[in-house]
Coordinates of C-alpha atoms (C1' of nucleotides) in Angstrom, one line a residue:
Chain U
X23 CA -4.6 -9.0 -21.1
X24 CA -1.2 -7.5 -20.6
X25 CA -1.6 -6.7 -16.8
X26 CA -3.6 -9.6 -15.2
X27 CA -5.1 -8.7 -11.8
X28 CA -6.0 -11.7 -9.7
X29 CA -9.8 -11.7 -8.8
X30 CA -10.8 -10.8 -5.3
X31 CA -12.5 -14.3 -4.9
X32 CA -9.2 -16.0 -5.9
X33 CA -7.1 -14.3 -3.6
X34 CA -8.1 -11.2 -1.8
X35 CA -4.6 -10.3 -0.9
X36 CA -3.2 -11.0 -4.1
X37 CA -5.6 -8.8 -5.7
X38 CA -4.8 -5.9 -3.4
X39 CA -1.1 -6.3 -4.1
X40 CA -1.8 -6.6 -7.7
X41 CA -3.7 -3.2 -7.9
X42 CA -1.3 -1.0 -6.0
X43 CA 1.8 -2.4 -8.0
X44 CA 0.0 -2.8 -11.4
X45 CA -2.1 0.6 -11.4
X46 CA 1.1 2.4 -10.3
X47 CA 0.4 3.4 -7.0
X48 CA 3.4 2.0 -5.1
X49 CA 6.6 -0.3 -5.7
X50 CA 8.5 -2.6 -3.1
X51 CA 11.7 -0.8 -2.0
X52 CA 15.0 -2.9 -1.5
X53 CA 14.2 -2.8 2.4
X54 CA 11.6 -5.0 3.8
X55 CA 8.6 -3.2 4.7
X56 CA 9.3 -0.1 3.0
X57 CA 7.7 1.2 -0.1
X58 CA 8.2 3.7 -2.7
X59 CA 5.1 5.6 -3.5
X60 CA 5.0 6.5 -7.0
X61 CA 3.7 9.7 -8.6
X62 CA 0.3 8.2 -8.8
X63 CA -0.1 7.0 -5.3
X64 CA 1.5 10.1 -4.0
X65 CA -1.0 12.2 -5.8
X66 CA -3.8 10.7 -4.1
X67 CA -2.1 11.2 -0.6
X68 CA -1.4 14.8 -1.5
X69 CA -5.1 15.4 -2.1
X70 CA -5.7 14.0 1.4
X71 CA -3.5 16.0 2.6
X72 CA -4.5 19.4 1.1
X73 CA -8.1 18.8 2.3
X74 CA -7.1 17.7 5.8
X75 CA -4.5 20.5 6.4
X76 CA -7.3 23.0 5.2
X77 CA -9.5 21.6 7.9
X78 CA -6.9 21.4 10.4
X79 CA -6.2 25.4 9.8
X80 CA -9.8 26.0 9.8
X81 CA -9.9 24.5 13.3
X82 CA -7.2 26.8 14.6
X83 CA -4.0 24.5 14.4
X84 CA -0.7 25.5 12.7
X85 CA 1.6 23.3 11.3
X86 CA 5.4 22.9 12.7
X87 CA 8.2 20.2 12.4
X88 CA 10.0 18.2 14.9
X89 CA 13.0 15.9 14.3
X90 CA 13.1 12.3 13.2
X91 CA 15.8 11.3 15.8
X92 CA 14.6 11.1 19.4
X93 CA 17.0 10.4 22.2
X94 CA 16.5 6.9 23.5
X95 CA 16.0 8.1 27.1
X96 CA 12.8 10.0 26.1
X97 CA 11.0 6.9 25.2
X98 CA 11.1 5.9 28.9
X99 CA 9.7 8.8 30.3
X100 CA 6.3 7.6 30.1
X101 CA 5.8 4.0 31.1
X102 CA 2.9 2.9 28.9
X103 CA 4.2 4.8 26.1
X104 CA 7.4 2.7 26.0
X105 CA 5.7 -0.4 26.8
X106 CA 3.5 -0.2 23.4
X107 CA 6.4 1.1 21.2
X108 CA 9.8 -0.5 22.4
X109 CA 9.2 -3.7 20.4
X110 CA 9.0 -1.9 17.4
X111 CA 11.6 1.0 17.5
X112 CA 14.3 1.5 14.8
X113 CA 17.6 2.4 16.7
X114 CA 20.7 4.5 15.7
X115 CA 23.8 3.5 17.1
X116 CA 26.3 4.9 15.1
X117 CA 27.4 8.0 13.1
X118 CA 30.1 6.7 10.8
X119 CA 31.1 4.2 8.1
X120 CA 34.5 3.2 6.9
X121 CA 36.0 0.7 4.4
X122 CA 36.3 -2.9 5.8
X123 CA 40.2 -3.3 6.5
X124 CA 39.6 -7.1 6.1
X125 CA 38.2 -7.0 2.7
X126 CA 35.8 -5.3 0.4
X127 CA 32.7 -3.2 1.4
X128 CA 31.8 -1.0 4.0
X129 CA 31.7 -1.5 7.8
X130 CA 29.9 0.4 10.8
X131 CA 33.1 2.2 12.3
X132 CA 32.9 0.8 15.7
X133 CA 34.9 3.9 16.9
X134 CA 31.9 5.8 16.1
X135 CA 29.4 4.7 18.7
X136 CA 26.8 7.2 20.0
X137 CA 26.9 8.2 23.6
X138 CA 23.3 7.6 23.6
X139 CA 21.3 5.7 21.1
X140 CA 18.9 7.7 18.9
X141 CA 15.4 6.3 18.0
X142 CA 13.9 6.9 14.9
X143 CA 10.6 8.3 15.7
X144 CA 7.7 5.9 16.0
X145 CA 5.6 8.9 16.9
X146 CA 6.4 12.3 18.2
X147 CA 4.8 12.4 21.6
X148 CA 7.9 12.4 23.7
X149 CA 10.0 15.0 21.5
X150 CA 7.3 17.2 21.3
X151 CA 6.3 17.3 24.8
X152 CA 10.1 17.7 25.7
X153 CA 9.8 21.0 23.6
X154 CA 6.2 22.1 25.1
X155 CA 8.0 22.1 28.4
X156 CA 9.8 25.4 27.4
X157 CA 6.9 26.5 25.5
X158 CA 4.3 26.6 28.3
X159 CA 4.3 28.8 31.4
X160 CA 1.3 30.4 31.9
X161 CA -2.6 29.6 30.8
X162 CA -2.1 32.5 28.2
X163 CA 0.1 30.1 26.3
X164 CA -2.8 27.5 26.1
X165 CA -4.4 26.1 24.2
X166 CA -1.4 24.9 22.0
X167 CA -2.6 23.7 18.8
X168 CA 0.1 21.9 16.5
X169 CA 0.3 19.7 13.8
X170 CA 3.0 18.0 11.7
X171 CA 3.3 16.3 8.6
X172 CA 6.1 13.4 9.1
X173 CA 7.4 10.1 8.5
X174 CA 7.5 7.5 11.3
X175 CA 9.4 4.1 11.4
X176 CA 7.6 1.5 13.4
X177 CA 9.6 -1.9 12.9
X178 CA 6.2 -4.2 11.9
X179 CA 6.6 -8.1 11.9
X180 CA 4.6 -8.2 9.1
X181 CA 4.0 -5.3 6.7
X182 CA 1.3 -4.8 3.9
X183 CA 1.6 -2.0 1.1
X184 CA 0.0 1.1 2.5
X185 CA -1.8 -0.6 5.4
X186 CA 1.0 -1.3 7.3
X187 CA 4.5 -0.3 6.0
X188 CA 7.6 -0.1 8.3
X189 CA 7.9 3.6 7.2
X190 CA 4.8 5.7 6.7
X191 CA 3.9 9.3 6.1
X192 CA 1.2 10.6 8.4
X193 CA 0.3 13.7 10.2
X194 CA 0.2 13.9 14.0
X195 CA -1.6 16.9 15.8
X196 CA -0.4 17.5 19.2
X197 CA -2.3 19.8 21.4
X198 CA -2.2 21.1 25.0
X199 CA -4.9 22.7 27.1
X200 CA -5.7 24.2 30.3
X201 CA -8.6 22.0 31.2
X202 CA -9.6 18.3 30.7
X203 CA -12.8 19.5 29.2
X204 CA -11.2 21.7 26.7
X205 CA -8.7 18.6 26.0
X206 CA -11.7 16.1 25.3
X207 CA -13.3 18.6 23.4
X208 CA -10.4 18.7 20.9
X209 CA -10.2 15.0 20.9
X210 CA -13.7 14.8 19.8
X211 CA -13.6 17.7 17.3
X212 CA -10.7 16.0 15.5
X213 CA -12.3 12.7 15.4
X214 CA -15.3 14.5 13.8
X215 CA -13.0 16.1 11.3
X216 CA -11.4 12.7 10.4
X217 CA -14.9 11.3 10.2
X218 CA -16.3 13.9 7.7
X219 CA -13.1 13.9 5.6
X220 CA -13.0 10.1 5.0
X221 CA -17.0 10.0 4.4
X222 CA -16.8 13.1 2.0
X223 CA -13.7 12.5 0.2
X224 CA -12.7 8.7 0.8
X225 CA -16.7 8.0 0.2
X226 CA -16.2 5.7 3.0
X227 CA -18.7 5.4 5.8
X228 CA -17.0 5.1 9.3
X229 CA -18.3 4.3 12.6
X230 CA -17.2 6.7 15.3
X231 CA -16.3 5.2 18.5
X232 CA -14.1 4.9 21.4
X233 CA -11.5 2.0 22.0
X234 CA -11.8 -0.4 24.6
X235 CA -8.9 -0.3 27.2
X236 CA -7.1 -3.0 25.5
X237 CA -7.1 -1.2 22.2
X238 CA -6.0 2.0 23.7
X239 CA -2.9 3.9 22.4
X240 CA 0.1 3.6 24.5
X241 CA 0.0 6.6 27.0
X242 CA -3.8 7.7 26.3
X243 CA -6.5 8.0 28.8
X244 CA -9.2 7.6 26.0
X245 CA -8.7 6.7 22.3
X246 CA -11.2 7.7 20.0
X247 CA -11.4 6.2 16.5
X248 CA -13.0 5.8 13.1
X249 CA -13.6 2.1 11.9
X250 CA -14.3 1.2 8.4
X251 CA -15.4 -2.1 6.6
X252 CA -13.5 -3.3 3.7
X253 CA -14.8 -5.4 0.8
X254 CA -13.9 -8.8 2.5
X255 CA -15.6 -7.6 5.8
X256 CA -12.6 -6.9 7.8
X257 CA -12.4 -3.7 10.0
X258 CA -9.9 -1.2 9.2
X259 CA -8.9 1.6 11.8
X260 CA -8.7 4.7 9.7
X261 CA -8.0 7.3 12.2
X262 CA -7.4 7.8 15.9
X263 CA -7.7 10.9 18.5
X264 CA -6.6 10.5 21.7
X265 CA -7.1 12.2 24.9
X266 CA -3.9 11.6 26.8
X267 CA -4.7 13.1 30.3
X268 CA -1.9 14.6 32.1
X269 CA 0.4 11.6 31.5
X270 CA 2.8 13.5 29.2
X271 CA 2.6 16.6 30.8
X272 CA 3.7 14.6 34.2
X273 CA 6.3 12.7 32.3
X274 CA 7.9 15.8 30.9
X275 CA 7.1 18.1 33.6
X276 CA 5.1 20.4 31.8
X277 CA 3.3 22.8 34.2
X278 CA 1.4 26.0 33.6
X279 CA 0.4 28.9 36.0
X280 CA -3.3 29.3 35.8
X281 CA -5.5 32.5 36.3
X282 CA -5.5 31.8 40.1
X283 CA -2.1 31.4 40.4
X284 CA -1.4 27.9 41.1
X285 CA 0.8 25.4 39.1
X286 CA -1.1 22.7 37.1
X287 CA -0.1 19.9 34.8
X288 CA -1.3 20.6 31.2
X289 CA -3.9 18.4 29.5
X290 CA -3.1 16.7 26.1
X291 CA -4.4 15.5 22.9
X292 CA -2.7 13.6 19.9
X293 CA -4.7 12.6 16.7
X294 CA -3.4 11.0 13.6
X295 CA -4.0 9.7 10.3
X296 CA -1.6 8.1 7.8
X297 CA -1.2 6.8 4.2
X298 CA -3.0 3.8 5.3
X299 CA -5.9 5.8 4.2
X300 CA -4.5 5.2 0.7
X301 CA -5.1 1.5 1.4
X302 CA -8.3 1.8 2.7
X303 CA -9.5 3.8 -0.3
X304 CA -8.1 1.0 -2.6
X305 CA -9.6 -1.9 -0.7
X306 CA -13.1 -0.1 0.0
X307 CA -14.0 0.6 -3.8
X308 CA -12.0 -1.2 -6.3
X309 CA -12.9 -4.2 -8.3
X310 CA -11.4 -7.0 -10.4
X311 CA -10.6 -4.7 -13.4
X312 CA -8.6 -2.1 -11.1
X313 CA -9.0 0.7 -8.9
X314 CA -12.2 2.9 -8.7
X315 CA -11.1 6.1 -7.3
X316 CA -13.6 8.7 -5.9
X317 CA -13.7 12.0 -7.9
X318 CA -12.5 14.0 -5.0
X319 CA -9.2 12.0 -4.6
X320 CA -8.6 11.2 -8.1
X321 CA -5.5 12.6 -9.3
X322 CA -6.9 12.5 -12.8
X323 CA -10.4 13.0 -12.9
X324 CA -11.4 13.0 -16.6
X325 CA -9.4 11.2 -19.4
X326 CA -10.2 12.2 -23.1
X327 CA -9.6 9.4 -25.7
X328 CA -9.5 10.6 -29.2
X329 CA -10.2 7.8 -31.9
X330 CA -8.6 8.8 -35.3
X331 CA -7.2 7.9 -38.3
X332 CA -4.4 10.1 -39.3
X333 CA -3.1 13.3 -38.4
X334 CA -5.8 15.4 -40.1
X335 CA -8.8 13.7 -37.8
X336 CA -6.8 14.2 -34.9
X337 CA -6.4 17.8 -35.4
X338 CA -9.9 18.1 -36.1
X339 CA -10.7 16.5 -32.9
X340 CA -8.2 18.7 -30.8
X341 CA -9.8 21.8 -32.1
X342 CA -13.2 20.5 -31.2
X343 CA -11.9 19.2 -27.7
X344 CA -9.6 21.9 -26.5
X345 CA -12.3 24.4 -25.6
X346 CA -14.1 21.7 -23.2
X347 CA -10.7 21.1 -21.8
X348 CA -10.1 24.7 -21.2
X349 CA -13.5 25.0 -19.6
X350 CA -13.1 21.6 -17.4
X351 CA -9.9 23.2 -16.0
X352 CA -11.5 26.4 -15.3
X353 CA -13.9 24.4 -13.3
X354 CA -11.0 23.0 -11.1
X355 CA -11.5 19.6 -12.8
X356 CA -8.2 17.8 -13.8
X357 CA -8.5 16.5 -17.3
X358 CA -5.9 14.9 -20.1
X359 CA -6.3 14.4 -23.8
X360 CA -4.6 11.1 -24.3
X361 CA -3.5 11.7 -27.8
X362 CA -0.5 9.2 -27.4
X363 CA -0.4 7.9 -31.0
X364 CA 1.4 4.6 -30.2
X365 CA -1.1 3.2 -28.2
X366 CA -4.7 2.2 -29.4
X367 CA -7.8 3.1 -27.9
X368 CA -8.9 -0.4 -26.5
X369 CA -5.2 -0.4 -24.8
X370 CA -5.9 2.8 -23.3
X371 CA -9.7 2.2 -22.0
X372 CA -8.4 -0.8 -20.1
X373 CA -5.4 1.1 -18.7
X374 CA -7.5 4.1 -17.6
X375 CA -9.9 1.6 -16.0
X376 CA -7.2 0.0 -14.0
X377 CA -6.0 3.1 -12.8
X378 CA -9.5 4.1 -11.6
X379 CA -10.1 7.4 -13.7
X380 CA -13.8 8.2 -12.8
X381 CA -14.8 9.5 -16.0
X382 CA -13.5 8.7 -19.6
X383 CA -14.6 10.4 -22.6
X384 CA -13.9 8.8 -26.0
X385 CA -14.5 10.8 -29.4
X386 CA -14.2 9.3 -32.9
X387 CA -15.0 10.7 -36.2
X388 CA -18.4 9.5 -36.0
X389 CA -18.9 11.5 -32.8
X390 CA -17.5 14.3 -34.3
X391 CA -19.9 14.5 -37.3
X392 CA -23.0 13.9 -35.0
X393 CA -21.6 16.4 -32.2
X394 CA -21.6 13.8 -29.6
X395 CA -19.3 12.2 -27.1
X396 CA -19.2 8.8 -25.6
X397 CA -18.9 8.9 -21.5
X398 CA -18.0 6.1 -19.3
X399 CA -18.1 6.1 -15.7
X400 CA -15.8 3.8 -13.9
X401 CA -17.6 3.2 -10.8
X402 CA -20.8 1.5 -12.7
X403 CA -18.9 0.6 -15.6
X404 CA -21.6 2.5 -17.6
X405 CA -21.0 4.2 -21.0
X406 CA -23.4 6.0 -23.1
X407 CA -23.3 8.5 -26.0
X408 CA -24.2 12.2 -25.3
X409 CA -24.5 15.4 -26.8
X410 CA -21.5 17.5 -27.0
X411 CA -23.5 20.6 -26.2
X412 CA -23.6 21.2 -22.5
X413 CA -21.0 18.5 -21.9
X414 CA -19.0 20.4 -19.1
X415 CA -22.0 20.6 -17.1
X416 CA -22.9 17.0 -17.6
X417 CA -19.3 16.2 -16.4
X418 CA -19.4 18.1 -13.5
X419 CA -22.7 16.9 -12.2
X420 CA -21.4 13.4 -13.0
X421 CA -18.6 13.6 -11.1
X422 CA -20.9 14.5 -8.1
X423 CA -23.0 11.5 -8.6
X424 CA -20.0 9.2 -8.9
X425 CA -18.7 10.6 -5.6
X426 CA -22.1 10.0 -3.9
X427 CA -22.9 6.9 -5.6
X428 CA -19.7 5.5 -4.3
X429 CA -20.6 6.3 -0.7
X430 CA -23.9 5.0 -1.1
X431 CA -22.8 1.7 -2.2
X432 CA -19.9 1.4 0.6
X433 CA -22.7 2.6 3.0
X434 CA -25.2 -0.3 1.9
X435 CA -22.5 -2.9 1.7
X436 CA -21.4 -2.0 5.3
X437 CA -24.9 -1.9 6.8
X438 CA -26.1 -5.0 5.2
X439 CA -22.8 -6.6 6.9
X440 CA -23.2 -5.6 10.5
X441 CA -25.4 -8.2 12.3
X442 CA -26.3 -8.6 15.7
X443 CA -25.5 -11.4 18.0
X444 CA -27.2 -12.1 21.2
X445 CA -25.7 -15.6 22.0
X446 CA -22.4 -17.1 22.1
X447 CA -23.3 -19.6 19.6
X448 CA -24.6 -17.1 17.3
X449 CA -21.4 -14.9 17.7
X450 CA -19.1 -18.1 16.9
X451 CA -21.2 -18.6 13.7
X452 CA -21.5 -14.7 12.6
X453 CA -17.6 -14.2 13.0
X454 CA -16.9 -16.7 10.2
X455 CA -18.8 -14.5 7.7
X456 CA -17.6 -11.3 6.5
X457 CA -18.7 -8.3 8.4
X458 CA -19.3 -6.6 11.9
X459 CA -21.0 -8.0 14.9
X460 CA -22.9 -5.9 17.0
X461 CA -23.3 -7.7 20.7
X462 CA -23.4 -7.0 24.3
X463 CA -20.1 -7.1 26.4
X464 CA -19.5 -7.2 30.0
X465 CA -16.8 -4.3 29.7
X466 CA -14.1 -6.4 31.0
X467 CA -10.5 -7.0 29.6
X468 CA -10.6 -10.6 30.4
X469 CA -13.9 -11.2 28.3
X470 CA -12.3 -9.1 25.5
X471 CA -9.2 -11.2 25.5
X472 CA -10.9 -14.6 25.5
X473 CA -13.0 -13.7 22.7
X474 CA -10.2 -12.6 20.7
X475 CA -8.2 -15.6 21.5
X476 CA -11.4 -17.9 20.5
X477 CA -12.3 -16.1 17.4
X478 CA -9.3 -13.7 16.4
X479 CA -12.2 -10.8 16.6
X480 CA -11.3 -7.7 19.0
X481 CA -13.7 -4.9 19.9
X482 CA -13.3 -2.2 17.1
X483 CA -15.1 0.3 19.0
X484 CA -17.9 1.3 21.3
X485 CA -19.8 3.7 19.1
X486 CA -20.4 7.1 20.4
X487 CA -24.1 7.7 19.6
X488 CA -24.8 4.3 21.0
X489 CA -28.4 3.5 22.0
X490 CA -28.5 2.2 25.6
X491 CA -30.3 -1.1 26.3
X492 CA -30.3 -3.7 28.7
X493 CA -28.6 -6.8 27.7
X494 CA -26.3 -9.7 28.6
X495 CA -22.6 -10.2 27.7
X496 CA -22.5 -12.3 24.6
X497 CA -19.6 -14.4 26.4
X498 CA -20.0 -14.0 30.3
X499 CA -23.7 -13.4 30.3
X500 CA -23.0 -10.3 32.9
X501 CA -25.5 -7.5 32.5
X502 CA -24.5 -4.9 29.9
X503 CA -25.9 -1.5 28.8
X504 CA -24.8 -1.3 25.0
X505 CA -23.8 -3.2 22.5
X506 CA -20.1 -2.8 21.1
X507 CA -18.7 -3.8 17.4
X508 CA -16.8 -6.8 17.2
X509 CA -14.7 -7.6 13.9
X510 CA -11.8 -9.3 12.8
X511 CA -9.4 -6.5 11.6
X512 CA -6.2 -5.3 9.7
Chain F
rC8 C1' 9.7 -15.6 15.5
rG9 C1' 6.7 -20.0 13.8
rG10 C1' 4.6 -22.5 9.0
rG11 C1' 4.5 -22.5 3.7
rG12 C1' 6.3 -20.5 -1.2
rU13 C1' 9.7 -18.3 -4.7
rG14 C1' 14.7 -16.2 -6.2
rU15 C1' 16.6 -17.0 -14.2
rA16 C1' 16.3 -9.9 -19.1
rG17 C1' 11.7 -4.2 -16.6
rC18 C1' 7.4 -8.0 -15.6
rG19 C1' 5.6 -13.2 -15.7
rC20 C1' 7.6 -17.8 -16.4
rA21 C1' 10.1 -22.6 -18.3
rG22 C1' 14.6 -25.2 -18.1
rC23 C1' 16.8 -28.0 -12.6
rC24 C1' 14.6 -34.4 -11.1
rC25 C1' 18.4 -36.9 -15.4
rG26 C1' 25.1 -31.5 -15.3
rG27 C1' 27.2 -31.0 -21.6
rU28 C1' 26.3 -26.3 -28.3
rU29 C1' 25.6 -19.5 -28.2
rA30 C1' 20.3 -20.1 -21.3
rG31 C1' 14.8 -20.3 -23.7
rC32 C1' 9.5 -18.3 -24.1
rG33 C1' 5.4 -14.5 -23.4
rC34 C1' 4.5 -9.4 -22.4
rA35 C1' 7.2 -5.0 -22.3
rC36 C1' 11.3 -2.0 -24.8
rC37 C1' 13.8 -0.1 -29.8
rU38 C1' 13.7 0.7 -35.6
rG39 C1' 10.3 0.5 -39.9
rC40 C1' 5.6 -0.4 -42.4
rU41 C1' 0.6 -1.2 -42.1
rU42 C1' -2.9 0.0 -38.3
rU43 C1' -6.6 3.0 -34.6
rG44 C1' -14.9 2.8 -32.1
rG45 C1' -12.5 -2.3 -26.3
rG46 C1' -5.7 -4.4 -24.3
rA47 C1' -3.0 -4.3 -33.3
rG48 C1' -0.1 -7.3 -37.3
rC49 C1' 4.0 -8.6 -39.8
rA50 C1' 9.5 -8.1 -40.3
rG51 C1' 14.1 -6.9 -38.0
rG52 C1' 16.6 -5.7 -33.1
rG53 C1' 18.4 -4.6 -27.9
rG54 C1' 18.8 -6.6 -23.0
rG55 C1' 21.2 -11.8 -18.5
rU56 C1' 26.9 -11.1 -12.1
rC57 C1' 20.6 -17.7 -13.9
rC58 C1' 20.1 -14.5 -5.5
rC59 C1' 25.1 -14.6 -2.8
rA60 C1' 29.3 -18.0 -1.2
rA61 C1' 32.0 -22.1 -0.8
rG62 C1' 32.4 -27.3 -2.7
rU63 C1' 32.0 -31.7 -6.2
rU64 C1' 33.4 -32.1 -11.5
rC65 C1' 37.3 -31.8 -17.5
rG66 C1' 32.4 -28.8 -17.3
rA67 C1' 27.2 -26.3 -12.5
rA68 C1' 21.2 -22.3 -13.7
rU69 C1' 21.1 -27.7 -13.1
rC70 C1' 24.3 -31.8 -7.7
rU71 C1' 26.0 -30.7 -2.2
rU72 C1' 26.6 -27.3 2.1
rG73 C1' 25.9 -22.8 4.2
rG74 C1' 23.7 -18.1 3.5
rU75 C1' 20.4 -14.3 2.1
rA76 C1' 16.1 -11.6 0.2
rC77 C1' 11.3 -11.2 -0.6
rC78 C1' 6.1 -12.8 -0.9
rC79 C1' 1.8 -15.7 1.6
rC80 C1' -0.4 -17.5 6.4
rG81 C1' 0.1 -16.9 11.9
rA82 C1' 1.5 -14.4 16.8
rC83 C1' 2.5 -8.4 17.3
rC84 C1' 0.7 -3.6 15.5
rA85 C1' -2.1 2.4 12.8

RNA sequence: CGGGGUGUAGCGCAGCCCGGUUAGCGCACCUGCUUUGGGAGCAGGGGGUCCCAAGUUCGAAUCUUGGUACCCCGACCA
């Protein structure tokens, strides 16, 4: 094999890296922790963007853009916020370079030191709320529902392609409301948007929940999240939606005059998903042969490989296939006829399997004569020969089937890897196996921290539609009303 | 920031211990011919600051010292 992918069993991390690099999604960049997103990877992100952006607009939001650089002083205005982000900020201190007077190369000009250092945004709450102060005076200015697509930088100690890069692309919604209830509703609405999107497009089931206080966003009153399970049983936070209370309004003094003519602080939310979703997509579905992409996000949904001897045969095949290609395109299906004569069919098969193209059609002269075509689906690695008549309908149906089959497979995997633990002994044993644990917790940070210290497991979330039941905390034995989800996480 | 590993052609590696022709192999790339139903064959060809710096030496990819980058594991985090 030309491009060997490490098997999942041998080395899961290496498998993931091989997949990303060899399928052409991304490259390492010269800067630690940063990555180049290549056209194929960016194509997936663009599809995610398009679907999400549509949903944001449908729920009343508009896009805007706020600057990359934030005055250092802004970060310190909200105490919990600075506490959470201070350790991972990239700082701009100078604005000019010059030739090194002592030799070759270039140095930072010490004369060009900034009066106030600038922070490269790790998130934009501060710069946005500084602006909202000027935009909001009356209840008539509310709600303010703004989203931005942007890049942010968090100087992480350890990075991983897509899952945790120093710079990443995301969207961040920042809304302002007149009442707490309205803001909470917005927080929950956007969590739902995320959950539905991930389940429908990424074919990945998620658990909707609230974070424990320990895991809350820096500056939030309540953090909602969606948690997904990867193939190795680890949890991945796929999106977050925060109810920020009046924390940022108070920090940036954003008040409005209500209907009764009284000044009140504005209620806020923020919510985001990032290019990490591309990582989730890869890790959730792919196999040892390469990527497995759900049709709704695959940059290329159908590839057609002609098998022929000589130009004359190829022309015959082209003539037969062209109407199909036209029809598929008319249905909004992305399709490519790979008639590159410098590569042989076997090579192409392997290549498109590695790149996760959901459907591959192959037609040789045998099929041509018999009016058939070979159809291969990537998700189940099945192939068969079907009649060429009505093939467009067959493909459209098959794409739907692949999308739903991938979801079902992921759902079955996840559900079979969530186990209940009712004693500490049971918990310790189960946490060594892949998957999530559903267990009672006494609600205290001390217990959560102790469990994390002993097992590396954290509370991923307190599920939203959680059945209430009497129980005892797995660790302390104190009374508990509901189970929470524990897992080791990315 | 601690532990481990690796820097030699676009990618993957050998050579280093024991210094010595023109630094080698596989894949990829280019040209030609034959091929094309699961990663083609033959022939010819191009491509190298051997991570950087200093040192030892007649001579360094190889030895010494210092630096640096990246990957993996952990602590931190979306």
